[in-house]
Amino acid sequence: MKVSVISPEIYTYGAMLIGGILRDSGHEVKIANNFAGDTEDIVLISLYSTQHLLSPEIREFIRNKRSQGGTVVIGGPVSAYPEMVIGELEPDFVVIGEGEETVPELFSTGFSKDIAGIAFMDDSGIVVRPKRGQASVDRGLPLIPDDISAQSIRGASAYIETHRGCTGACTFCQVPRFFGRNIRSRNLDDILAEVREFKRMGATRLSVSGGTGSLYMADDGKFNEDAFVGLLKEMAAIMGPNNISSPDIRVDCISERVLDAIRDYSIGWVFFGIESGSDRILRDMGKGATVQAASDAVFACRDHGLKVAGSFIVGHPKETEEDFELTRDFITGHSLDDAFVSVAEPIPMTPLADLVLKTPRSENPVYTPHNGEYKSLKLTEAEARSFDLQMHADMFKPGLHVVTDEVFNAYLAGVRKDGEEVRAATELLFRYYGHE
Ligand code: SF4
C-alpha cells in the first residue's frame, strides 16, 4: 500500500518509528510534518496533544480525505481517549496505545474491524476493541525524513527513545499511563544503529527522549548508572558530545556518576520537572519528590559544572496563593539557567483530569479572574501566576537580564494563549467525561 504518515508541526519520534515499521512491512511510506503537501489515499496521523483534537485544519483534512474515498487512521498519545478522538475528528480508525503490532496488522488485513487495539465508529456507535499488552521495544530503523536537519525541538533534531515507561506517577502526566510504570529498555546496539542513521540523514543534535533518561536499563526496578553512562558515552562517540543532550531527569534519579556523564558526554544541561515549590502541591501532584530534593539536585548539578533548567506548573486546582509564593521563592532562590512555566493542563484519563472534573469552574484558577498585582492585564489567576513566574525566572537568571517591552509582551501573549488552550482542553473534557 502507499501510505502517508503525518505528525503536525514536528516529525515526532513516534511517527518516524511507525513509518519505519510500515516500510519494513512492505508498504511505500511518505512522511510529513504538515497537511499541505500531496498525500496518499491512506493516511496515518500521529497526534500528541489534546489541542490537535480542536484543530480545524486537521478536522478539515480528515473530512476531505474521507470524502474522496481515502482512509484515515489516527495514533499517538491522544489514542488513550479514543472516544474523544472519534467524536472530534471522525477518522476511520484510532489505533489505541502502542501501535507497533496493531498498525501493521490493521494494514495487512485490509483494515479489518475485528482486530485488537483499535476503535472506530459504526452504525451502533463508537466501538472500542480490547486493548493489546505492551509492545516489544525491538524493531528496525525509523523512517527519517530528508529534512530532519531543519528540525529543532529544544535544540535537538529528534528525541530518540532509549526506553519506555516511567517509575513515577505524576498525576498530570500521561507517560506512566500510556507506557506503564515498568521500564522497558532497548538494546544498546539498536539504539546506536539508530543514532548512526540519524547522523547519516543529517541530524545535528539528538536528545534522549522524555521521561527520565537515567532510568535506561532500570528494567528490574533498579537504577543502572553503568548503563546510562555507557549509553551517553557511546552516543557521544558517534555524534560528538556537543551534539547529544539528555535533559529530562527526575530530581531523585541522579548520582555523582550520572551528573559527571552528562557533563562529559553531552551539552551539559539538565532539565528537571520541579513543578512547584510547595510540598503540599507536590504531594497532590503525586510527584514523589520534595522541594528539598529538588533544591539539592539543582545545587548538585552546579557542583558538577552543569546548567540547570526547571519546569513549573501553575494553576493546579488545589494551588493556593501561599503555594504559588513558595514556587516563586524557589525560582528566585535558585537562579535557574532557564525555566519553563505552564498552566496545569488536564490530559484526559489522568488523575489531574479527574480532579479538574470535580472542581467547579468558579474554584479553578484556570477560570477565576486575577484581582491582584496584574489586574489591569485582565488575566485569569493561573495566567497571572504563570506570567509572574516567567518574569521572576528571567530576572533571577545568572547574568544581567532586562525585561524589555518586547519580552514583557511576548510573555503576556504566551500566558494568554496557554490559558486559552488549557480552558479549551478542559471544556472538551467536560463535554466527554464531565457531569456538571
Ligand atoms: S517523572 Fe516525568 S515522565 Fe515520569 S510520571 Fe513524572 S512527569 Fe511523567
GROMACS .gro file of C-alpha atoms and ligand atoms in nm:
model
  444
    1MET     CA    1   0.000   0.000   0.000
    2LYS     CA    2   0.102   0.363  -0.043
    3VAL     CA    3   0.076   0.542   0.290
    4SER     CA    4   0.142   0.893   0.419
    5VAL     CA    5   0.243   0.929   0.784
    6ILE     CA    6   0.186   1.280   0.919
    7SER     CA    7   0.262   1.435   1.255
    8PRO     CA    8   0.164   1.803   1.276
    9GLU     CA    9   0.434   2.068   1.321
   10ILE     CA   10   0.720   1.833   1.404
   11TYR     CA   11   0.839   1.493   1.289
   12THR     CA   12   0.769   1.307   1.611
   13TYR     CA   13   0.978   1.008   1.700
   14GLY     CA   14   0.656   0.802   1.715
   15ALA     CA   15   0.567   0.896   1.355
   16MET     CA   16   0.917   0.808   1.233
   17LEU     CA   17   0.902   0.482   1.426
   18ILE     CA   18   0.565   0.374   1.282
   19GLY     CA   19   0.675   0.491   0.936
   20GLY     CA   20   0.977   0.259   0.964
   21ILE     CA   21   0.763  -0.033   1.075
   22LEU     CA   22   0.523   0.015   0.782
   23ARG     CA   23   0.818   0.045   0.541
   24ASP     CA   24   0.967  -0.277   0.678
   25SER     CA   25   0.626  -0.446   0.633
   26GLY     CA   26   0.650  -0.376   0.259
   27HIS     CA   27   0.448  -0.055   0.228
   28GLU     CA   28   0.557   0.253   0.038
   29VAL     CA   29   0.565   0.527   0.300
   30LYS     CA   30   0.596   0.907   0.281
   31ILE     CA   31   0.647   1.108   0.598
   32ALA     CA   32   0.541   1.471   0.653
   33ASN     CA   33   0.507   1.725   0.933
   34ASN     CA   34   0.215   1.918   0.783
   35PHE     CA   35  -0.106   1.867   0.589
   36ALA     CA   36  -0.019   2.093   0.295
   37GLY     CA   37   0.162   1.857   0.058
   38ASP     CA   38   0.036   1.577  -0.162
   39THR     CA   39  -0.066   1.280   0.042
   40GLU     CA   40  -0.157   0.923  -0.040
   41ASP     CA   41  -0.514   0.794  -0.010
   42ILE     CA   42  -0.421   0.613   0.308
   43VAL     CA   43  -0.303   0.846   0.582
   44LEU     CA   44  -0.183   0.768   0.931
   45ILE     CA   45  -0.181   1.075   1.155
   46SER     CA   46   0.019   1.073   1.476
   47LEU     CA   47  -0.125   1.319   1.729
   48TYR     CA   48   0.044   1.406   2.057
   49SER     CA   49  -0.164   1.690   2.203
   50THR     CA   50  -0.527   1.731   2.304
   51GLN     CA   51  -0.507   2.063   2.117
   52HIS     CA   52  -0.488   1.866   1.792
   53LEU     CA   53  -0.843   1.742   1.854
   54LEU     CA   54  -0.956   2.104   1.841
   55SER     CA   55  -0.771   2.189   1.519
   56PRO     CA   56  -1.000   2.298   1.233
   57GLU     CA   57  -0.715   2.224   0.988
   58ILE     CA   58  -0.683   1.861   1.096
   59ARG     CA   59  -1.061   1.813   1.104
   60GLU     CA   60  -1.092   1.958   0.753
   61PHE     CA   61  -0.810   1.746   0.619
   62ILE     CA   62  -0.969   1.427   0.751
   63ARG     CA   63  -1.313   1.519   0.621
   64ASN     CA   64  -1.175   1.592   0.273
   65LYS     CA   65  -0.962   1.281   0.261
   66ARG     CA   66  -1.251   1.055   0.361
   67SER     CA   67  -1.496   1.225   0.124
   68GLN     CA   68  -1.251   1.147  -0.159
   69GLY     CA   69  -1.256   0.777  -0.065
   70GLY     CA   70  -0.937   0.782   0.141
   71THR     CA   71  -0.875   0.608   0.473
   72VAL     CA   72  -0.754   0.793   0.781
   73VAL     CA   73  -0.604   0.624   1.086
   74ILE     CA   74  -0.508   0.818   1.400
   75GLY     CA   75  -0.249   0.704   1.652
   76GLY     CA   76  -0.015   0.860   1.907
   77PRO     CA   77  -0.067   0.969   2.268
   78VAL     CA   78  -0.421   1.103   2.204
   79SER     CA   79  -0.529   0.745   2.131
   80ALA     CA   80  -0.554   0.693   2.507
   81TYR     CA   81  -0.901   0.853   2.479
   82PRO     CA   82  -1.040   0.710   2.151
   83GLU     CA   83  -1.400   0.824   2.208
   84MET     CA   84  -1.286   1.185   2.212
   85VAL     CA   85  -1.069   1.139   1.903
   86ILE     CA   86  -1.353   0.981   1.706
   87GLY     CA   87  -1.607   1.232   1.834
   88GLU     CA   88  -1.395   1.533   1.739
   89LEU     CA   89  -1.208   1.426   1.425
   90GLU     CA   90  -1.410   1.135   1.279
   91PRO     CA   91  -1.124   0.925   1.138
   92ASP     CA   92  -1.183   0.572   1.007
   93PHE     CA   93  -0.979   0.416   1.287
   94VAL     CA   94  -0.796   0.501   1.605
   95VAL     CA   95  -0.502   0.278   1.697
   96ILE     CA   96  -0.511   0.262   2.076
   97GLY     CA   97  -0.189   0.279   2.278
   98GLU     CA   98   0.138   0.140   2.146
   99GLY     CA   99   0.087   0.083   1.773
  100GLU     CA  100   0.386  -0.134   1.675
  101GLU     CA  101   0.176  -0.450   1.641
  102THR     CA  102  -0.167  -0.304   1.571
  103VAL     CA  103  -0.072  -0.079   1.277
  104PRO     CA  104   0.092  -0.349   1.059
  105GLU     CA  105  -0.193  -0.589   1.136
  106LEU     CA  106  -0.455  -0.328   1.051
  107PHE     CA  107  -0.287  -0.260   0.717
  108SER     CA  108  -0.210  -0.624   0.630
  109THR     CA  109  -0.572  -0.727   0.693
  110GLY     CA  110  -0.703  -0.452   0.463
  111PHE     CA  111  -0.843  -0.258   0.762
  112SER     CA  112  -1.020  -0.542   0.941
  113LYS     CA  113  -1.252  -0.425   1.218
  114ASP     CA  114  -1.201  -0.748   1.410
  115ILE     CA  115  -0.852  -0.693   1.542
  116ALA     CA  116  -0.750  -0.589   1.893
  117GLY     CA  117  -0.623  -0.241   1.977
  118ILE     CA  118  -0.846  -0.029   1.753
  119ALA     CA  119  -1.156   0.190   1.782
  120PHE     CA  120  -1.393   0.304   1.510
  121MET     CA  121  -1.746   0.427   1.452
  122ASP     CA  122  -2.016   0.202   1.307
  123ASP     CA  123  -2.397   0.214   1.295
  124SER     CA  124  -2.419   0.116   1.661
  125GLY     CA  125  -2.188   0.397   1.773
  126ILE     CA  126  -1.825   0.401   1.882
  127VAL     CA  127  -1.672   0.053   1.902
  128VAL     CA  128  -1.358   0.006   2.112
  129ARG     CA  129  -1.186  -0.331   2.067
  130PRO     CA  130  -0.988  -0.484   2.357
  131LYS     CA  131  -0.653  -0.322   2.417
  132ARG     CA  132  -0.327  -0.505   2.349
  133GLY     CA  133  -0.049  -0.560   2.600
  134GLN     CA  134   0.278  -0.371   2.588
  135ALA     CA  135   0.458  -0.394   2.253
  136SER     CA  136   0.815  -0.515   2.211
  137VAL     CA  137   1.072  -0.235   2.201
  138ASP     CA  138   1.287  -0.427   1.949
  139ARG     CA  139   1.245  -0.302   1.594
  140GLY     CA  140   1.420  -0.182   1.279
  141LEU     CA  141   1.527   0.169   1.191
  142PRO     CA  142   1.279   0.458   1.192
  143LEU     CA  143   1.178   0.636   0.871
  144ILE     CA  144   1.382   0.956   0.894
  145PRO     CA  145   1.279   1.244   0.666
  146ASP     CA  146   1.531   1.406   0.432
  147ASP     CA  147   1.494   1.743   0.605
  148ILE     CA  148   1.548   1.622   0.961
  149SER     CA  149   1.842   1.864   0.989
  150ALA     CA  150   1.597   2.156   0.972
  151GLN     CA  151   1.406   2.038   1.278
  152SER     CA  152   1.478   2.181   1.622
  153ILE     CA  153   1.293   2.055   1.927
  154ARG     CA  154   1.451   2.240   2.219
  155GLY     CA  155   1.766   2.243   2.005
  156ALA     CA  156   1.759   1.874   1.907
  157SER     CA  157   1.680   1.733   1.562
  158ALA     CA  158   1.497   1.449   1.734
  159TYR     CA  159   1.434   1.292   2.073
  160ILE     CA  160   1.515   0.925   2.039
  161GLU     CA  161   1.363   0.654   2.250
  162THR     CA  162   1.605   0.458   2.466
  163HIS     CA  163   1.341   0.305   2.693
  164ARG     CA  164   0.970   0.320   2.764
  165GLY     CA  165   0.779   0.383   3.084
  166CYS     CA  166   0.840   0.584   3.397
  167THR     CA  167   0.853   0.467   3.756
  168GLY     CA  168   0.691   0.797   3.857
  169ALA     CA  169   0.319   0.853   3.894
  170CYS     CA  170   0.275   1.227   3.849
  171THR     CA  171  -0.096   1.293   3.834
  172PHE     CA  172  -0.072   1.532   3.537
  173CYS     CA  173   0.143   1.308   3.318
  174GLN     CA  174   0.040   1.060   3.055
  175VAL     CA  175   0.370   0.869   3.029
  176PRO     CA  176   0.313   0.607   3.305
  177ARG     CA  177  -0.047   0.561   3.193
  178PHE     CA  178   0.040   0.519   2.824
  179PHE     CA  179   0.366   0.323   2.854
  180GLY     CA  180   0.336   0.179   3.207
  181ARG     CA  181   0.540   0.221   3.524
  182ASN     CA  182   0.777  -0.061   3.439
  183ILE     CA  183   1.084   0.030   3.234
  184ARG     CA  184   1.144  -0.148   2.902
  185SER     CA  185   1.483  -0.061   2.761
  186ARG     CA  186   1.606  -0.100   2.406
  187ASN     CA  187   1.917  -0.290   2.320
  188LEU     CA  188   2.220  -0.056   2.310
  189ASP     CA  189   2.333  -0.181   1.966
  190ASP     CA  190   1.990  -0.099   1.818
  191ILE     CA  191   1.998   0.250   1.971
  192LEU     CA  192   2.345   0.316   1.834
  193ALA     CA  193   2.249   0.191   1.486
  194GLU     CA  194   1.963   0.439   1.500
  195VAL     CA  195   2.194   0.721   1.611
  196ARG     CA  196   2.422   0.647   1.313
  197GLU     CA  197   2.124   0.652   1.079
  198PHE     CA  198   2.004   0.988   1.216
  199LYS     CA  199   2.354   1.126   1.168
  200ARG     CA  200   2.370   0.990   0.813
  201MET     CA  201   2.038   1.160   0.738
  202GLY     CA  202   2.167   1.496   0.863
  203ALA     CA  203   2.052   1.518   1.226
  204THR     CA  204   2.272   1.770   1.403
  205ARG     CA  205   2.181   1.700   1.765
  206LEU     CA  206   1.997   1.412   1.930
  207SER     CA  207   1.836   1.403   2.267
  208VAL     CA  208   1.747   1.109   2.487
  209SER     CA  209   1.368   1.107   2.495
  210GLY     CA  210   1.141   1.248   2.765
  211GLY     CA  211   1.056   1.090   3.096
  212THR     CA  212   1.377   1.022   3.280
  213GLY     CA  213   1.686   0.944   3.075
  214SER     CA  214   1.878   0.795   3.365
  215LEU     CA  215   1.618   0.518   3.405
  216TYR     CA  216   1.771   0.347   3.099
  217MET     CA  217   1.809  -0.026   3.178
  218ALA     CA  218   1.630   0.010   3.513
  219ASP     CA  219   1.407  -0.270   3.383
  220ASP     CA  220   1.430  -0.464   3.709
  221GLY     CA  221   1.337  -0.153   3.906
  222LYS     CA  222   1.698  -0.080   3.999
  223PHE     CA  223   1.878   0.235   3.890
  224ASN     CA  224   2.156   0.126   3.649
  225GLU     CA  225   2.406   0.409   3.629
  226ASP     CA  226   2.661   0.198   3.434
  227ALA     CA  227   2.407   0.154   3.155
  228PHE     CA  228   2.318   0.522   3.142
  229VAL     CA  229   2.681   0.633   3.145
  230GLY     CA  230   2.763   0.380   2.869
  231LEU     CA  231   2.467   0.497   2.662
  232LEU     CA  232   2.572   0.862   2.670
  233LYS     CA  233   2.937   0.780   2.608
  234GLU     CA  234   2.858   0.567   2.301
  235MET     CA  235   2.610   0.819   2.161
  236ALA     CA  236   2.865   1.097   2.209
  237ALA     CA  237   3.130   0.889   2.029
  238ILE     CA  238   2.906   0.893   1.721
  239MET     CA  239   2.757   1.243   1.730
  240GLY     CA  240   3.017   1.430   1.936
  241PRO     CA  241   2.939   1.536   2.296
  242ASN     CA  242   2.824   1.880   2.185
  243ASN     CA  243   2.551   1.717   1.980
  244ILE     CA  244   2.395   1.499   2.249
  245SER     CA  245   2.158   1.610   2.521
  246SER     CA  246   1.994   1.412   2.794
  247PRO     CA  247   1.786   1.678   2.953
  248ASP     CA  248   1.486   1.526   3.130
  249ILE     CA  249   1.572   1.369   3.461
  250ARG     CA  250   1.379   1.326   3.785
  251VAL     CA  251   1.543   1.505   4.076
  252ASP     CA  252   1.570   1.171   4.258
  253CYS     CA  253   1.731   0.987   3.963
  254ILE     CA  254   2.074   1.145   3.970
  255SER     CA  255   2.407   1.040   4.115
  256GLU     CA  256   2.764   1.167   4.101
  257ARG     CA  257   2.843   0.942   3.803
  258VAL     CA  258   2.523   1.034   3.618
  259LEU     CA  259   2.599   1.404   3.651
  260ASP     CA  260   2.962   1.355   3.551
  261ALA     CA  261   2.849   1.163   3.242
  262ILE     CA  262   2.605   1.438   3.146
  263ARG     CA  263   2.887   1.690   3.178
  264ASP     CA  264   3.141   1.481   2.984
  265TYR     CA  265   2.923   1.330   2.710
  266SER     CA  266   2.651   1.585   2.642
  267ILE     CA  267   2.593   1.957   2.606
  268GLY     CA  268   2.589   1.978   2.985
  269TRP     CA  269   2.230   2.075   3.058
  270VAL     CA  270   1.987   1.905   3.293
  271PHE     CA  271   1.615   1.966   3.281
  272PHE     CA  272   1.421   1.890   3.600
  273GLY     CA  273   1.044   1.875   3.630
  274ILE     CA  274   1.035   2.070   3.957
  275GLU     CA  275   0.668   2.170   3.913
  276SER     CA  276   0.613   2.351   4.245
  277GLY     CA  277   0.790   2.500   4.545
  278SER     CA  278   0.518   2.369   4.776
  279ASP     CA  279   0.547   2.020   4.925
  280ARG     CA  280   0.170   2.016   4.970
  281ILE     CA  281   0.118   2.062   4.594
  282LEU     CA  282   0.395   1.816   4.507
  283ARG     CA  283   0.211   1.557   4.716
  284ASP     CA  284  -0.115   1.639   4.539
  285MET     CA  285   0.065   1.604   4.206
  286GLY     CA  286   0.200   1.262   4.310
  287LYS     CA  287   0.547   1.389   4.225
  288GLY     CA  288   0.719   1.156   4.467
  289ALA     CA  289   0.989   1.415   4.538
  290THR     CA  290   1.016   1.700   4.784
  291VAL     CA  291   1.113   2.063   4.741
  292GLN     CA  292   1.430   1.989   4.939
  293ALA     CA  293   1.520   1.709   4.695
  294ALA     CA  294   1.470   1.948   4.402
  295SER     CA  295   1.686   2.211   4.569
  296ASP     CA  296   1.962   1.958   4.645
  297ALA     CA  297   1.950   1.836   4.284
  298VAL     CA  298   1.992   2.188   4.145
  299PHE     CA  299   2.296   2.255   4.366
  300ALA     CA  300   2.444   1.912   4.286
  301CYS     CA  301   2.427   1.996   3.915
  302ARG     CA  302   2.600   2.327   3.977
  303ASP     CA  303   2.874   2.144   4.170
  304HIS     CA  304   2.927   1.928   3.860
  305GLY     CA  305   2.950   2.226   3.626
  306LEU     CA  306   2.609   2.169   3.466
  307LYS     CA  307   2.347   2.419   3.361
  308VAL     CA  308   2.003   2.360   3.508
  309ALA     CA  309   1.657   2.428   3.370
  310GLY     CA  310   1.336   2.361   3.557
  311SER     CA  311   0.975   2.328   3.455
  312PHE     CA  312   0.694   2.452   3.675
  313ILE     CA  313   0.318   2.406   3.666
  314VAL     CA  314   0.080   2.671   3.794
  315GLY     CA  315  -0.295   2.670   3.829
  316HIS     CA  316  -0.330   2.324   3.983
  317PRO     CA  317  -0.688   2.320   4.118
  318LYS     CA  318  -0.560   2.297   4.476
  319GLU     CA  319  -0.285   2.557   4.444
  320THR     CA  320  -0.333   2.844   4.688
  321GLU     CA  321  -0.167   3.186   4.681
  322GLU     CA  322   0.066   3.062   4.954
  323ASP     CA  323   0.168   2.757   4.745
  324PHE     CA  324   0.233   2.982   4.450
  325GLU     CA  325   0.450   3.217   4.655
  326LEU     CA  326   0.661   2.917   4.763
  327THR     CA  327   0.716   2.834   4.395
  328ARG     CA  328   0.822   3.191   4.326
  329ASP     CA  329   1.060   3.170   4.625
  330PHE     CA  330   1.212   2.856   4.475
  331ILE     CA  331   1.268   3.029   4.144
  332THR     CA  332   1.420   3.341   4.295
  333GLY     CA  333   1.633   3.136   4.535
  334HIS     CA  334   1.790   2.906   4.276
  335SER     CA  335   1.876   3.132   3.978
  336LEU     CA  336   1.793   2.864   3.724
  337ASP     CA  337   1.963   2.890   3.387
  338ASP     CA  338   1.625   2.852   3.224
  339ALA     CA  339   1.268   2.794   3.338
  340PHE     CA  340   0.954   2.677   3.163
  341VAL     CA  341   0.620   2.759   3.318
  342SER     CA  342   0.290   2.614   3.204
  343VAL     CA  343  -0.070   2.624   3.318
  344ALA     CA  344  -0.185   2.284   3.450
  345GLU     CA  345  -0.348   2.105   3.158
  346PRO     CA  346  -0.580   1.818   3.241
  347ILE     CA  347  -0.477   1.548   2.997
  348PRO     CA  348  -0.772   1.308   2.967
  349MET     CA  349  -0.752   0.985   3.167
  350THR     CA  350  -0.502   1.128   3.416
  351PRO     CA  351  -0.579   1.182   3.788
  352LEU     CA  352  -0.543   1.556   3.733
  353ALA     CA  353  -0.823   1.539   3.476
  354ASP     CA  354  -1.044   1.363   3.734
  355LEU     CA  355  -0.967   1.637   3.987
  356VAL     CA  356  -1.043   1.913   3.735
  357LEU     CA  357  -1.376   1.748   3.651
  358LYS     CA  358  -1.467   1.756   4.021
  359THR     CA  359  -1.359   2.119   4.064
  360PRO     CA  360  -1.626   2.381   3.987
  361ARG     CA  361  -1.502   2.635   3.733
  362SER     CA  362  -1.561   2.908   3.994
  363GLU     CA  363  -1.287   2.747   4.209
  364ASN     CA  364  -1.045   2.655   3.932
  365PRO     CA  365  -0.764   2.914   3.892
  366VAL     CA  366  -0.761   2.842   3.519
  367TYR     CA  367  -1.100   3.024   3.508
  368THR     CA  368  -1.109   3.261   3.804
  369PRO     CA  369  -1.017   3.624   3.731
  370HIS     CA  370  -0.696   3.758   3.881
  371ASN     CA  371  -0.756   4.055   4.110
  372GLY     CA  372  -0.404   4.123   4.233
  373GLU     CA  373  -0.096   4.299   4.101
  374TYR     CA  374  -0.170   4.229   3.733
  375LYS     CA  375  -0.543   4.312   3.746
  376SER     CA  376  -0.519   4.564   3.462
  377LEU     CA  377  -0.387   4.293   3.228
  378LYS     CA  378  -0.719   4.105   3.260
  379LEU     CA  379  -0.568   3.763   3.319
  380THR     CA  380  -0.705   3.460   3.496
  381GLU     CA  381  -0.538   3.363   3.822
  382ALA     CA  382  -0.343   3.080   3.654
  383GLU     CA  383  -0.231   3.309   3.372
  384ALA     CA  384  -0.120   3.578   3.618
  385ARG     CA  385   0.081   3.323   3.818
  386SER     CA  386   0.246   3.193   3.501
  387PHE     CA  387   0.327   3.548   3.390
  388ASP     CA  388   0.468   3.639   3.730
  389LEU     CA  389   0.687   3.327   3.748
  390GLN     CA  390   0.826   3.376   3.398
  391MET     CA  391   0.918   3.735   3.476
  392HIS     CA  392   1.087   3.632   3.801
  393ALA     CA  393   1.267   3.339   3.637
  394ASP     CA  394   1.404   3.579   3.378
  395MET     CA  395   1.509   3.843   3.631
  396PHE     CA  396   1.685   3.588   3.853
  397LYS     CA  397   1.873   3.402   3.578
  398PRO     CA  398   2.252   3.417   3.617
  399GLY     CA  399   2.387   3.727   3.446
  400LEU     CA  400   2.213   4.052   3.380
  401HIS     CA  401   1.866   4.031   3.226
  402VAL     CA  402   1.649   4.324   3.141
  403VAL     CA  403   1.280   4.267   3.087
  404THR     CA  404   1.217   4.483   2.781
  405ASP     CA  405   0.872   4.572   2.646
  406GLU     CA  406   0.923   4.307   2.382
  407VAL     CA  407   0.993   4.036   2.642
  408PHE     CA  408   0.702   4.157   2.857
  409ASN     CA  409   0.461   4.140   2.562
  410ALA     CA  410   0.590   3.801   2.449
  411TYR     CA  411   0.531   3.655   2.798
  412LEU     CA  412   0.188   3.814   2.813
  413ALA     CA  413   0.083   3.674   2.475
  414GLY     CA  414   0.226   3.335   2.572
  415VAL     CA  415   0.037   3.305   2.900
  416ARG     CA  416  -0.290   3.417   2.738
  417LYS     CA  417  -0.251   3.152   2.469
  418ASP     CA  418  -0.159   2.888   2.726
  419GLY     CA  419  -0.462   2.979   2.939
  420GLU     CA  420  -0.696   2.971   2.639
  421GLU     CA  421  -0.566   2.632   2.527
  422VAL     CA  422  -0.599   2.481   2.873
  423ARG     CA  423  -0.956   2.611   2.906
  424ALA     CA  424  -1.041   2.468   2.562
  425ALA     CA  425  -0.895   2.130   2.665
  426THR     CA  426  -1.089   2.148   2.994
  427GLU     CA  427  -1.417   2.221   2.814
  428LEU     CA  428  -1.352   1.920   2.589
  429LEU     CA  429  -1.300   1.711   2.898
  430PHE     CA  430  -1.629   1.831   3.050
  431ARG     CA  431  -1.807   1.758   2.723
  432TYR     CA  432  -1.694   1.395   2.711
  433TYR     CA  433  -1.643   1.295   3.070
  434GLY     CA  434  -1.797   1.569   3.286
  435HIS     CA  435  -2.110   1.575   3.493
  436GLU     CA  436  -2.157   1.947   3.557
  437SF4     S1  437   0.869   1.175   3.638
  437SF4    FE1  438   0.828   1.280   3.442
  437SF4     S2  439   0.772   1.119   3.295
  437SF4    FE2  440   0.761   1.029   3.500
  437SF4     S3  441   0.546   1.047   3.561
  437SF4    FE3  442   0.651   1.229   3.641
  437SF4     S4  443   0.634   1.387   3.481
  437SF4    FE4  444   0.583   1.187   3.388
   0.00000   0.00000   0.00000
